[in-house]
XYZ file of C-alpha atoms in Angstrom:
638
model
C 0.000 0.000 0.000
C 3.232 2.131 0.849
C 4.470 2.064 -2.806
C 1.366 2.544 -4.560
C 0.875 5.293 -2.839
C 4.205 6.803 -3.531
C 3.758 6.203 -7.377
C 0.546 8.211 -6.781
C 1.931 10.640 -5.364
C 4.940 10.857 -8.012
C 2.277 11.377 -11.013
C -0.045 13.872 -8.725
C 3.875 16.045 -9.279
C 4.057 15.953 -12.503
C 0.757 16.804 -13.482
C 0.813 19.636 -11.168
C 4.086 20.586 -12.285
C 2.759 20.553 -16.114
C 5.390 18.145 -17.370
C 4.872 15.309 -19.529
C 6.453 11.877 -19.542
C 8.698 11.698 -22.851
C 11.406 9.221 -24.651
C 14.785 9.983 -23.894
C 16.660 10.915 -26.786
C 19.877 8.787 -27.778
C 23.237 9.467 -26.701
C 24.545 8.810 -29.311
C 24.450 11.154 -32.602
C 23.475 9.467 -35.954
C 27.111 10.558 -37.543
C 29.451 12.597 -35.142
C 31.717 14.731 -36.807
C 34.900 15.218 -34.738
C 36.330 18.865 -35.352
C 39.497 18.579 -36.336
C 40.921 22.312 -37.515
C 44.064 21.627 -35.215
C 45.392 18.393 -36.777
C 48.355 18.855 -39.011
C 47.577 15.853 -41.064
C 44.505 14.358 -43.347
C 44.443 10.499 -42.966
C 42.159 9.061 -45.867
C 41.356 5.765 -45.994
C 40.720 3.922 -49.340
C 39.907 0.887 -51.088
C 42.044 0.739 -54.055
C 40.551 -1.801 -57.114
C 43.208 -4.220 -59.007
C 43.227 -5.312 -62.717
C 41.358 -8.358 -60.975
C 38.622 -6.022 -59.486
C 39.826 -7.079 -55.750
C 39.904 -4.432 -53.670
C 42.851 -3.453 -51.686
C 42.755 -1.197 -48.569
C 45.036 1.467 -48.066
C 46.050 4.633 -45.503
C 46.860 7.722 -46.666
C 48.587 10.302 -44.564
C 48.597 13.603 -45.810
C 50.404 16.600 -44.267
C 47.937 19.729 -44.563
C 49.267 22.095 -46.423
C 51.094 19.574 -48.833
C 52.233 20.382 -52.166
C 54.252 19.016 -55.046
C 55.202 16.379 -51.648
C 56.908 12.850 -52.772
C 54.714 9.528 -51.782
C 56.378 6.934 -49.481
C 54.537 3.670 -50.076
C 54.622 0.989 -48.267
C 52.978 -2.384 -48.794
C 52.248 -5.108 -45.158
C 50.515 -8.272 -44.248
C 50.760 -6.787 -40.554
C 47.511 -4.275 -40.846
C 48.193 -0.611 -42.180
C 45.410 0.909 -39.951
C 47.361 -0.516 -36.691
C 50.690 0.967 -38.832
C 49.058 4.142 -39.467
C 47.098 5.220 -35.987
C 49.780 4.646 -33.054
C 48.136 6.924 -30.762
C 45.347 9.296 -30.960
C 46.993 12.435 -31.578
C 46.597 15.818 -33.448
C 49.916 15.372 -34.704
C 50.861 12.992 -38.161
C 54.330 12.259 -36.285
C 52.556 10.627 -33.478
C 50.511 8.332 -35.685
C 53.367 6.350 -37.155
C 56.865 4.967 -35.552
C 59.602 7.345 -35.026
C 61.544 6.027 -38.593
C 58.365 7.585 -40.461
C 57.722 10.319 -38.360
C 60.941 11.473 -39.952
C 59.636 10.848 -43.059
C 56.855 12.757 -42.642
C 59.306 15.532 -40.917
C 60.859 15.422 -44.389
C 58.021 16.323 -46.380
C 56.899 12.776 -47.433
C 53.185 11.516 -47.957
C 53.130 8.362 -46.813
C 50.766 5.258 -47.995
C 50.588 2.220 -46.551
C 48.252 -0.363 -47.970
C 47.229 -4.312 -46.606
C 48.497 -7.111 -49.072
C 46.103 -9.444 -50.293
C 43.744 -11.188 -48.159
C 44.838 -9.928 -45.013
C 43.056 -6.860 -42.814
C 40.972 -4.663 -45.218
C 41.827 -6.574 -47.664
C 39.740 -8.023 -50.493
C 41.039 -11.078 -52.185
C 43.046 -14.473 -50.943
C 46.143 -14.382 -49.189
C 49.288 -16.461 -50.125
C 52.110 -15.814 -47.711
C 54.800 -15.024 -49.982
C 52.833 -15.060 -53.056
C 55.137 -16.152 -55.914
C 55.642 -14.222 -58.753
C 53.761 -14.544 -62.342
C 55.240 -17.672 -63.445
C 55.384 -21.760 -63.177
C 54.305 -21.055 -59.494
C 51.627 -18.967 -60.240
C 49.417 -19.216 -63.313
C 47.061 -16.449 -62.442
C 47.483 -12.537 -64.127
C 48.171 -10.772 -60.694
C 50.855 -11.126 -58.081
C 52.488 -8.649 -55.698
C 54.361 -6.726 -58.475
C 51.040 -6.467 -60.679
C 49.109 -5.054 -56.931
C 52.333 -2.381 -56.722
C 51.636 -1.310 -60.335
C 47.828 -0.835 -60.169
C 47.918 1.287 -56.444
C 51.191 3.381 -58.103
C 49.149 4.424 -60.984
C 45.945 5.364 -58.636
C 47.964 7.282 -56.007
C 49.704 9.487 -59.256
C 46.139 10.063 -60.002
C 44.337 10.633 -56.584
C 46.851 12.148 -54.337
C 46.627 16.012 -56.015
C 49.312 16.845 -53.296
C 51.652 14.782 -54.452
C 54.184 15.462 -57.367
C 53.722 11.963 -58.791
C 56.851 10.597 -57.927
C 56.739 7.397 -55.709
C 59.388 5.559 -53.235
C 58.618 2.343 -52.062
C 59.832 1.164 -48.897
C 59.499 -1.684 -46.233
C 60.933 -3.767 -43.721
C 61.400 -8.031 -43.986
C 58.159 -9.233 -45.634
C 57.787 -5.720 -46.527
C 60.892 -5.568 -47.768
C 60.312 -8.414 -50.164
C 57.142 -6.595 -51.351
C 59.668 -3.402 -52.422
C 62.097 -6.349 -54.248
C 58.605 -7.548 -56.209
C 57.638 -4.311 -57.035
C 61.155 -3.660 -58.729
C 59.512 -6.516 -61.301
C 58.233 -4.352 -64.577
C 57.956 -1.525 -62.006
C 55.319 1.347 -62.811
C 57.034 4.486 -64.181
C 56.309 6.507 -61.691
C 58.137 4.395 -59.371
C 61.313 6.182 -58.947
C 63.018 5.321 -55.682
C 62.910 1.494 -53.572
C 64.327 0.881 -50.466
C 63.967 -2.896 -49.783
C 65.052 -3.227 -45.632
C 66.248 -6.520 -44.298
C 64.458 -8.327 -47.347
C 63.589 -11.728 -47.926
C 65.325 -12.031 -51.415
C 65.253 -16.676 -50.991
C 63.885 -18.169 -48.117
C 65.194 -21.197 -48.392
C 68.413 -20.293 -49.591
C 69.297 -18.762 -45.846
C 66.606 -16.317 -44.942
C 63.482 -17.146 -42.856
C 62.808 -21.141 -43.324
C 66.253 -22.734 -44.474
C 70.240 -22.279 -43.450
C 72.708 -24.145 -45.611
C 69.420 -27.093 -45.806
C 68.757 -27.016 -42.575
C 65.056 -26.289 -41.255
C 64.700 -23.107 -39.088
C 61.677 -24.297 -36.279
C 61.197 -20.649 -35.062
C 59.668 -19.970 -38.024
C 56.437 -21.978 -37.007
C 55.468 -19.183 -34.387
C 55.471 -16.765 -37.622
C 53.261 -18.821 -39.851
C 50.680 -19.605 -37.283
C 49.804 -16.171 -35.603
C 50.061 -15.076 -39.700
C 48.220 -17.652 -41.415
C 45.376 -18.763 -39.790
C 43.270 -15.652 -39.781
C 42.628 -12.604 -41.787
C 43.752 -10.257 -38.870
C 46.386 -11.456 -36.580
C 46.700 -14.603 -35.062
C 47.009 -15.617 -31.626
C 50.621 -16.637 -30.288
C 51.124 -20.473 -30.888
C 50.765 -22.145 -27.299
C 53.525 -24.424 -25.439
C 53.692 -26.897 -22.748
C 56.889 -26.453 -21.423
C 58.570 -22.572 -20.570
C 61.725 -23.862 -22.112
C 61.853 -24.269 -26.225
C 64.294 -26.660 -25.876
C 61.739 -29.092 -23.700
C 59.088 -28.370 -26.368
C 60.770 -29.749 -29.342
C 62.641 -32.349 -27.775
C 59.783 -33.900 -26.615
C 57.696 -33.411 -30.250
C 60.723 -35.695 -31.569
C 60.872 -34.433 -35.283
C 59.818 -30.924 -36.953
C 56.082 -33.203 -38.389
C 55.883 -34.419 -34.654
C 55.389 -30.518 -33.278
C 53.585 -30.087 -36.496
C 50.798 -32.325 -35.775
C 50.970 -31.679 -31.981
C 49.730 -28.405 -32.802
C 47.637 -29.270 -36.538
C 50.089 -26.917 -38.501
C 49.479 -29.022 -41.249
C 46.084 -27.345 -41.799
C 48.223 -24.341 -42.959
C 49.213 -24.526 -46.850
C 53.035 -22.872 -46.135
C 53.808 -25.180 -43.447
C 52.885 -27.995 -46.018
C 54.846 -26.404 -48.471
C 57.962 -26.505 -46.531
C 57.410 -30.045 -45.467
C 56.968 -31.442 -49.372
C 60.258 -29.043 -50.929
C 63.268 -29.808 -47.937
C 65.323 -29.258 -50.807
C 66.332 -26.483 -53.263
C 63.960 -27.811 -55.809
C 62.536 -26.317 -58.854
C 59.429 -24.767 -56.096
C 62.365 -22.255 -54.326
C 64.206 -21.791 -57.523
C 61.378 -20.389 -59.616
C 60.876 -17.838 -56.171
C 64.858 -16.912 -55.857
C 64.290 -13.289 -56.372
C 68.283 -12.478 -56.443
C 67.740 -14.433 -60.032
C 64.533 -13.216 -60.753
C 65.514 -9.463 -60.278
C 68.825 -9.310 -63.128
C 66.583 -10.523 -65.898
C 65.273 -7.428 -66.689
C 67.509 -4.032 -67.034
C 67.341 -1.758 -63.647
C 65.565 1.342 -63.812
C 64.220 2.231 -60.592
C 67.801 3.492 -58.328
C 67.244 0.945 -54.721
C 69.289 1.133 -51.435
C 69.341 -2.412 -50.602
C 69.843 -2.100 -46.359
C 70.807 -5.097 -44.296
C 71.943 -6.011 -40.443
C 74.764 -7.626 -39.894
C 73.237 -9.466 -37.090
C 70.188 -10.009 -38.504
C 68.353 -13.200 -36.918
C 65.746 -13.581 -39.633
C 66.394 -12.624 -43.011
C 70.860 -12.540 -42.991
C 70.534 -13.092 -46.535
C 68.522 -10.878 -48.146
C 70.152 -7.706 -49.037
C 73.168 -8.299 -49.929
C 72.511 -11.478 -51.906
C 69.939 -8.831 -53.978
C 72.396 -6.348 -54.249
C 75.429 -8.347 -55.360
C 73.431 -9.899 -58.045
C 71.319 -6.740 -59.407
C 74.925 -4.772 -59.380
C 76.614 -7.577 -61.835
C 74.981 -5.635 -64.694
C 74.101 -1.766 -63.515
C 75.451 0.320 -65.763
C 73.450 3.208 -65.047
C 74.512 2.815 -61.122
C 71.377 2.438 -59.815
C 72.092 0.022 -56.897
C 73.110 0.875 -53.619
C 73.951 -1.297 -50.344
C 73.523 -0.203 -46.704
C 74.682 -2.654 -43.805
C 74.309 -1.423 -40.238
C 75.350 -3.134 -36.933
C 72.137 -3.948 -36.420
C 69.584 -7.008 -35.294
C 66.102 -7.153 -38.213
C 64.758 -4.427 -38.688
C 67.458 -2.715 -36.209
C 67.806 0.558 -39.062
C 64.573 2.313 -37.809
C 65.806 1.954 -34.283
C 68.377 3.978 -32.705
C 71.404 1.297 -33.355
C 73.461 2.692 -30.429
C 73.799 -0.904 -28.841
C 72.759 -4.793 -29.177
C 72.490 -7.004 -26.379
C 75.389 -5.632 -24.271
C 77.926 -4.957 -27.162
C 77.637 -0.910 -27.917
C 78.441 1.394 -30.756
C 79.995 4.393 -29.367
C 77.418 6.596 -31.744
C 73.376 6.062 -32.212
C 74.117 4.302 -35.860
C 70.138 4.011 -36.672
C 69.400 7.806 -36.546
C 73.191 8.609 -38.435
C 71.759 6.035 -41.338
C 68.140 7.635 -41.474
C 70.045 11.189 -41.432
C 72.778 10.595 -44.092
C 72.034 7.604 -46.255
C 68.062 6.783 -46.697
C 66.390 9.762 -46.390
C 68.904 11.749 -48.637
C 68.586 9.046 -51.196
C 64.793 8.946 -51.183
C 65.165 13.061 -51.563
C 67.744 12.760 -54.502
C 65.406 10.654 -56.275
C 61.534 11.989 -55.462
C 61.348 15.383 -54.454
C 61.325 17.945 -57.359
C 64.285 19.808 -58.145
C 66.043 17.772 -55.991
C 70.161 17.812 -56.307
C 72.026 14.371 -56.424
C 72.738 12.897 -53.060
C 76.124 11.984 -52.015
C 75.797 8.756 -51.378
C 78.760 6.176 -51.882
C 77.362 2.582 -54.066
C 77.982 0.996 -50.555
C 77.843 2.189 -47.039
C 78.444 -0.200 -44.367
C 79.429 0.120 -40.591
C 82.467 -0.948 -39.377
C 82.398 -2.801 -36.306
C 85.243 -3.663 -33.662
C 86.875 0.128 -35.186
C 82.680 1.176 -34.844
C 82.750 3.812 -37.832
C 80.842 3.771 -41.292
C 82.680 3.281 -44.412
C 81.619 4.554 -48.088
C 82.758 1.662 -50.436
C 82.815 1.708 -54.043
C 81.149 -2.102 -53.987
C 81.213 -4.892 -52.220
C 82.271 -7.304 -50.995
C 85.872 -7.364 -53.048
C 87.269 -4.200 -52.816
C 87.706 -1.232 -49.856
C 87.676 2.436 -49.815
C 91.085 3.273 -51.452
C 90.503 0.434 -53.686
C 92.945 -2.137 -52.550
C 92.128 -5.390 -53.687
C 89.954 -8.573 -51.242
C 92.521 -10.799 -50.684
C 91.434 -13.727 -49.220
C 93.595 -15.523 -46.119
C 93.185 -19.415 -44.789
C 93.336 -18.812 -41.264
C 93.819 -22.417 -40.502
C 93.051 -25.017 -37.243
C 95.727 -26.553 -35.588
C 96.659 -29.369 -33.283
C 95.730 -28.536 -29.896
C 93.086 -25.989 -30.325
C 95.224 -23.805 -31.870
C 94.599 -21.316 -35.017
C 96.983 -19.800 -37.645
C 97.398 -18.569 -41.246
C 100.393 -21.087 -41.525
C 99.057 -24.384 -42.737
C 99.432 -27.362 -40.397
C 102.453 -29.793 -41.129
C 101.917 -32.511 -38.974
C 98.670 -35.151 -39.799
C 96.493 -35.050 -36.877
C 92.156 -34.579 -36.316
C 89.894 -33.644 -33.287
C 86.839 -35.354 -32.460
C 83.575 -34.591 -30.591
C 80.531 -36.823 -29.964
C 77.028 -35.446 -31.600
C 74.184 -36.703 -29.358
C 71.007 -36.021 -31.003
C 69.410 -36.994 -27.639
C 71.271 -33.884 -25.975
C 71.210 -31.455 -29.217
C 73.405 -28.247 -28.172
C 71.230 -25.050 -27.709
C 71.502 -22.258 -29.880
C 71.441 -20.054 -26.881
C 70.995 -20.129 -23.274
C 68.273 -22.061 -21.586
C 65.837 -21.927 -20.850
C 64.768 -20.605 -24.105
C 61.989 -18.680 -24.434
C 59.509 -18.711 -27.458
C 60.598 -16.263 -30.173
C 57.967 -13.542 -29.397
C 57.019 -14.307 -25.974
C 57.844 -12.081 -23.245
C 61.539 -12.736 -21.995
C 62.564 -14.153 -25.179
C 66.097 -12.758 -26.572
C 65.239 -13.467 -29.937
C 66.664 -9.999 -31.058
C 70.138 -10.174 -29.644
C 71.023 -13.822 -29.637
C 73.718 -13.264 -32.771
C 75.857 -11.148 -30.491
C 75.616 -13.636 -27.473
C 78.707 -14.631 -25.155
C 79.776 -18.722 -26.741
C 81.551 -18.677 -23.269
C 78.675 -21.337 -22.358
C 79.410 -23.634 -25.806
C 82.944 -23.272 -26.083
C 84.408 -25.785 -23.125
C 81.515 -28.370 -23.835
C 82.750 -31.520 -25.483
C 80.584 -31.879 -27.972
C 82.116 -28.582 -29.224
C 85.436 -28.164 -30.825
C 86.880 -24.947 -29.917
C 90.383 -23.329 -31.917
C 91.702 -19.941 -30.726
C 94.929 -18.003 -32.274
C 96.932 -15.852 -29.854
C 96.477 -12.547 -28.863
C 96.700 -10.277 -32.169
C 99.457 -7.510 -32.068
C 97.940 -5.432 -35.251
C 94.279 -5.437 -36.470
C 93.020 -7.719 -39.109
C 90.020 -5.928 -40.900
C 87.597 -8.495 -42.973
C 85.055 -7.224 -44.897
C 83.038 -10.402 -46.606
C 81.386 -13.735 -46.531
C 83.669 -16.002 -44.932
C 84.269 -19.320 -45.732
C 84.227 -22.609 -43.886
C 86.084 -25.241 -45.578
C 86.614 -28.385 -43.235
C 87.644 -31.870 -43.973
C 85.733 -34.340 -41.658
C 84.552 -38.100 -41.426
C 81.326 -39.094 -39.619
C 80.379 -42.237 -38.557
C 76.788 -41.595 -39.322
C 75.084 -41.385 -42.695
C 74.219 -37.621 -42.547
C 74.930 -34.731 -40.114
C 75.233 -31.059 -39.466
C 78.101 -28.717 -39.405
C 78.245 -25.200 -37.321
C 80.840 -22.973 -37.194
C 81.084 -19.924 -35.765
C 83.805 -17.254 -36.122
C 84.211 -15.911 -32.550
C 86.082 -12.397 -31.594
C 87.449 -13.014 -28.281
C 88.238 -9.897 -25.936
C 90.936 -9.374 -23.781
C 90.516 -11.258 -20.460
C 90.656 -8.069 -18.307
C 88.946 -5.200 -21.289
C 89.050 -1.647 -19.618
C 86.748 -0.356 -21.536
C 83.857 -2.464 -20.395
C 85.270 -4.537 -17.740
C 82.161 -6.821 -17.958
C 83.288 -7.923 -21.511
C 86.303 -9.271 -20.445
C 86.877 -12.367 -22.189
C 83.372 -11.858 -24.089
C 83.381 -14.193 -27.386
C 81.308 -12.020 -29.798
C 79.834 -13.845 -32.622
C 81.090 -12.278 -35.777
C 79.484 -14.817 -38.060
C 77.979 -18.096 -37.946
C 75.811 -20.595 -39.755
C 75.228 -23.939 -40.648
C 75.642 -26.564 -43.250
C 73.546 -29.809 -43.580
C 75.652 -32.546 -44.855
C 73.973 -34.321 -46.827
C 73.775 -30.860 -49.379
C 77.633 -30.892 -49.312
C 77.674 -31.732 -52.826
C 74.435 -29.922 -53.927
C 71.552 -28.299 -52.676
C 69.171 -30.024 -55.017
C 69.681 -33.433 -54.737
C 70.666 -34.755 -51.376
C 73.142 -37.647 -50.621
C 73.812 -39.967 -48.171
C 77.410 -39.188 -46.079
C 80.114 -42.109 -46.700
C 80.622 -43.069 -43.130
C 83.955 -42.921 -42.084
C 85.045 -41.066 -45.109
C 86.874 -37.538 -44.919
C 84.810 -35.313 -47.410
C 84.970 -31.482 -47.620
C 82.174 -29.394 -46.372
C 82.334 -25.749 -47.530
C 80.053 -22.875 -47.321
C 79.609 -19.349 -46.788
C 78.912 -17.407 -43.828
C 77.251 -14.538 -43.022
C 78.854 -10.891 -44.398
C 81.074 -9.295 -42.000
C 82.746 -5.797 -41.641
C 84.996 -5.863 -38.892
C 88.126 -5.332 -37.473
C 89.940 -7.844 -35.094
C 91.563 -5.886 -32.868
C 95.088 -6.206 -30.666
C 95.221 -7.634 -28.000
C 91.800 -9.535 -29.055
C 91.898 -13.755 -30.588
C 90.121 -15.078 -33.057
C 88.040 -18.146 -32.001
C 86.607 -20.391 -34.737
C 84.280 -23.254 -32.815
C 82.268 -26.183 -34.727
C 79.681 -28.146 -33.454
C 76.770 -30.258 -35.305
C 73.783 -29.211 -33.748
C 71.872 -25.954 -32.701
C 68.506 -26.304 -31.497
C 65.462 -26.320 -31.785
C 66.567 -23.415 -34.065
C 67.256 -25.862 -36.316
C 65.617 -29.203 -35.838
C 67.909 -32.388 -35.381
C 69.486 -33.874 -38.092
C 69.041 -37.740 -37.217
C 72.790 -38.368 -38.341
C 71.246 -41.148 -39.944
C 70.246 -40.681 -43.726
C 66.420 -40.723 -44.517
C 64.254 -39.240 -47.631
C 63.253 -36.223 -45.619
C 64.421 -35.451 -42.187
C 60.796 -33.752 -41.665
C 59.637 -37.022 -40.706
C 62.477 -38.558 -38.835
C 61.215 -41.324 -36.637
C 63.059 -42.256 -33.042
C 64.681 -45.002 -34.322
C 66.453 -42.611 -37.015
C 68.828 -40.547 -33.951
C 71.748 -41.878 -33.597
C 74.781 -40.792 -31.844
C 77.654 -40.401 -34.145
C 81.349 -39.380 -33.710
C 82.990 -36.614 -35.700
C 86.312 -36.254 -37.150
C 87.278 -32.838 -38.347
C 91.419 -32.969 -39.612
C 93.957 -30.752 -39.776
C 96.630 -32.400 -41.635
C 98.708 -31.432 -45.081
C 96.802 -33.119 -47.169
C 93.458 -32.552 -45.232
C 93.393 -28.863 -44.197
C 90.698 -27.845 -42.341
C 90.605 -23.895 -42.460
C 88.402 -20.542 -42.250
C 88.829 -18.398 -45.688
C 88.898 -14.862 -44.111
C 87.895 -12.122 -46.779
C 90.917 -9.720 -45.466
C 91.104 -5.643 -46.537
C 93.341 -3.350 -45.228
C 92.758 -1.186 -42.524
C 92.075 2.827 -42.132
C 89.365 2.569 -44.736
C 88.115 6.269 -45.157
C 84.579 7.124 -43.734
């Protein structure tokens, strides 16, 4: 009786009162239109139609008051609205990293559009869709999408001057390499960063033959949606426990159905450098056709995901450039480490911030030289590469076989010696080393425990400048070391592993690393003290000793050669410092096991197939084992 009296009451008020019940209206407006007089920018977001009619999505930002401005294009499977909108902000500088902020500083417009199939994209995605060709019989590919959105930004951008840079960063970067395929005229300017030029050939998937696990994480937060993925979930904190325990790379496959996805099948049916990775080997693809588009090809020299890329491009697109159109950058950086500041990695620093020097110097006056109107030639050397141990940059006229005053490569076999020794004088006593390869206790490729590649804790970044200290007294590792230096040795190169060794097994693996050691007590930095810096390192799989095509078995027993290239250096050994060469034959789960016994495809190694085997690697007259060291002389002029 209480309420109904109160309700009562309530309407007896608001008829005396003279106000009528109504609808509330909705807080929300039918279109809100933010006012946005103070923003320095116009973003513009538009869906850009292909040859195909497939409809590509694309962010524009425009700085107000732009005219006769140069476009920076940039093409991503890693969503351009996310690359585009960092923060809410009035400001165009606050909207992108701090790389392209510069760029924008500089007077760039900058577009960055969604590949195929992925974000706002229309259309199916291929991860690393192959180029027009046996691999790909339909009439568009990422070269064809670069044309089409060139021609529509000269004609839809009025701010612009019609000149176009492309740019972009490991996939990206491979999408500025495609691009450079029958390029659109209008293209004037690439800058392919950290590329993947041949993935199999010792960027993302493949080293020397041998399978690079990590690259599972990639495939599965990338391929199995539209938008990103989620992270691909463990059951052990430590890598290391992981794979061991999924036994071969198809075990953690279909522990996790990866098999669903069409790349991780790919790389499962072509181990080998088969017709499939040839007919994709851009550094091939690219010196068909006559340059015309001038491209600063930039690289890392610790770069733990795509070490091959730039320089591979640039060595073979220079062969034939007689209009001196290409142009190599190589920093002292991890991937990707040129947008960054590049003063340090890991605990090994640069005395100078070597990211914002590059930006400053090298790209951005090249992109100027080339797309802004009027613009006056940049001085910018054909290659410009950072020095490290002397930590300075060097303009070179080319690389890798010549320095700054021109002196000649000359290439020195520094070679290993009876008791762990090292020298350039060749042994003259027979003798050999040997080490035990347990596949059952592989040898990590950095300390445990090891942490997935992009989970929180992992050292994924830095691990190519990590201390060996932990590898180099185990006995599964043969370690050679020359005495102290008392003048520097410069290299400036690939070097070369060429060993002689016998394995009792039918197959097997071969890692060598070439190791600057620092003084035991290093004033400097007295925490790097002894540090073993990893100059360069890779790996070989045996049973490609011969020929990356067509695999064969490993004569047990037999002493065979195993040579191959490693990684480009520039750096200088200095006094008082050793060179360390160490060799091992496994470095997981980087790379998965080799089962050291021979089978069709090591993908699907079964238990039965590990087998411990013992290694011989010689150093005798007739059986040199050595490291080719691409030598140049010292006091090269920055």
């Amino acid at each position: 009786m209480k309420l109904v009296a109160l309700v009562l009451a309530g309407t007896a008020l608001v008829s005396t009162l003279g106000v009528s019940a109504q609808t509330l209206p909705n807080g929300i407006p039918a279109k809100f239109a933010p006012v946005t007089a103070t923003f320095d920018y116009d973003r513009r977001e538009v869906d850009v139609k292909m040859r195909d009619g497939v409809a590509l999505h694309m962010i524009l930002i425009v700085p107000k008051g732009a005219h006769d401005a140069p476009i920076l294009f940039e093409r991503t499977p890693y969503n351009a609205d996310n690359a585009t909108s960092k923060q809410d902000s009035a400001h165009a500088v606050m909207l992108v990293g701090p790389a392209f902020a510069e760029m924008l500083r500089a007077g760039y417009i900058l577009a960055v559009e969604d590949v195929r199939g992925k974000y706002g994209s229309k259309g199916e995605y291929v991860n690393e869709r192959p180029l027009i060709g046996p691999l790909n019989g339909s009439k568009v590919d990422h070269s064809t999408d670069a044309f089409d959105t060139i021609d529509w930004l000269t004609k839809h951008v009025p701010e612009s001057n019609g000149r176009v840079g492309i740019v972009g960063t490991s996939y990206d970067g491979m999408m500025a390499a495609m691009a450079l395929v029958h390029p659109h005229p209008a293209l004037k300017a690439a800058a392919p960063m950290n590329p993947v030029i041949n993935t199999w050939m010792g960027d993302d998937d493949f080293h020397g033959g041998a399978f690079r696990m990590a690259g599972y994480d990639y495939y599965f937060s990338q391929d199995t949606k539209r938008g990103s993925g989620d992270n691909l979930w463990r059951d052990a904190y430590d890598d290391y426990d992981t794979f061991l325990r999924a036994g071969s790379a198809s075990g953690f496959v279909k522990s996790r159905g990866l098999d669903q996805i069409q790349v991780v099948k790919d790389l499962h049916d072509h181990p080998d450098y088969d017709a499939y990775w040839q007919a994709q080997a851009l550094e091939t693809i690219l010196p068909r056709e006559k340059a015309t588009v001038p491209t600063l090809w930039i690289g890392s020299l610790w770069d733990q995901e795509d070490m091959y890329g730039a320089a591979a491009a640039y060595e073979a697109t220079a062969k034939n450039d007689p209009d001196h159109l290409e142009h190599l950058a190589i920093g002292p950086w991890s991937h990707g480490g040129w947008a960054g500041t590049g003063d340090s990695l890991g605990p090994i620093r640069f005395q100078s911030d070597t990211g914002t020097w590059f930006r400053q110097h090298v790209l951005i006056p090249f992109l100027d030289s080339h797309l802004k109107t009027g613009a006056a030639p940049a001085d910018i050397a054909p290659v410009t590469v950072f020095q490290t141990g002397s930590d300075v940059w060097q303009r070179l006229p080319t690389w890798p076989s010549a320095c700054a005053q021109g002196c000649a490569q000359a290439s020195r076999k520094l070679y290993l010696q009876a008791g762990g020794a090292l020298s350039f004088t060749a042994p003259t006593t027979d003798g050999a080393d040997e080490y035990v390869s347990d596949p059952a206790k592989p040898i990590p490729y950095r300390l445990r425990p090891i942490r997935p590649t992009y989970a929180t804790g992992s050292t994924w970044r830095q691990w190519l400048v990590d201390d060996q200290r932990p590898f180099s007294d185990r006995t599964d590792v043969l370690t050679y070391e020359t005495e102290p230096l008392t003048t520097p040795l410069a290299l400036a190169g690939a070097p070369i592993a060429d060993l002689v060794a016998a394995t009792t097994g039918t197959d097997g693996d071969f890692v060598v690393k070439l190791i600057d050691v620092y003084p035991d007590e290093y004033f400097e930095k007295p925490d790097l003290g002894g540090y073993q810096l990893p100059i360069a390192m890779d790996i070989l799989r045996g049973r490609y000793r011969e020929s990356f095509s067509t695999p064969k078995p490993i004569t047990s027993g037999a002493p065979l050669g195993y040579r191959f290239a490693l990684p480009n250096v520039n750096h200088v050994f200095l006094p008082g410092h050793r060179i360390m060469v160490q060799i091992q034959s496994s470095w997981f789960p980087l790379y998965d096991r080799n089962p050291q016994t021979f089978v069709p495809n090591i993908f699907d190694a079964k238990p039965g197939d590990y087998r411990k085997a013992t290694i011989r690697v010689f150093h005798a007259p007739a059986q040199a084992s050595a490291i080719e060291l691409p030598v140049v002389a010292t006091g090269a002029a920055q």
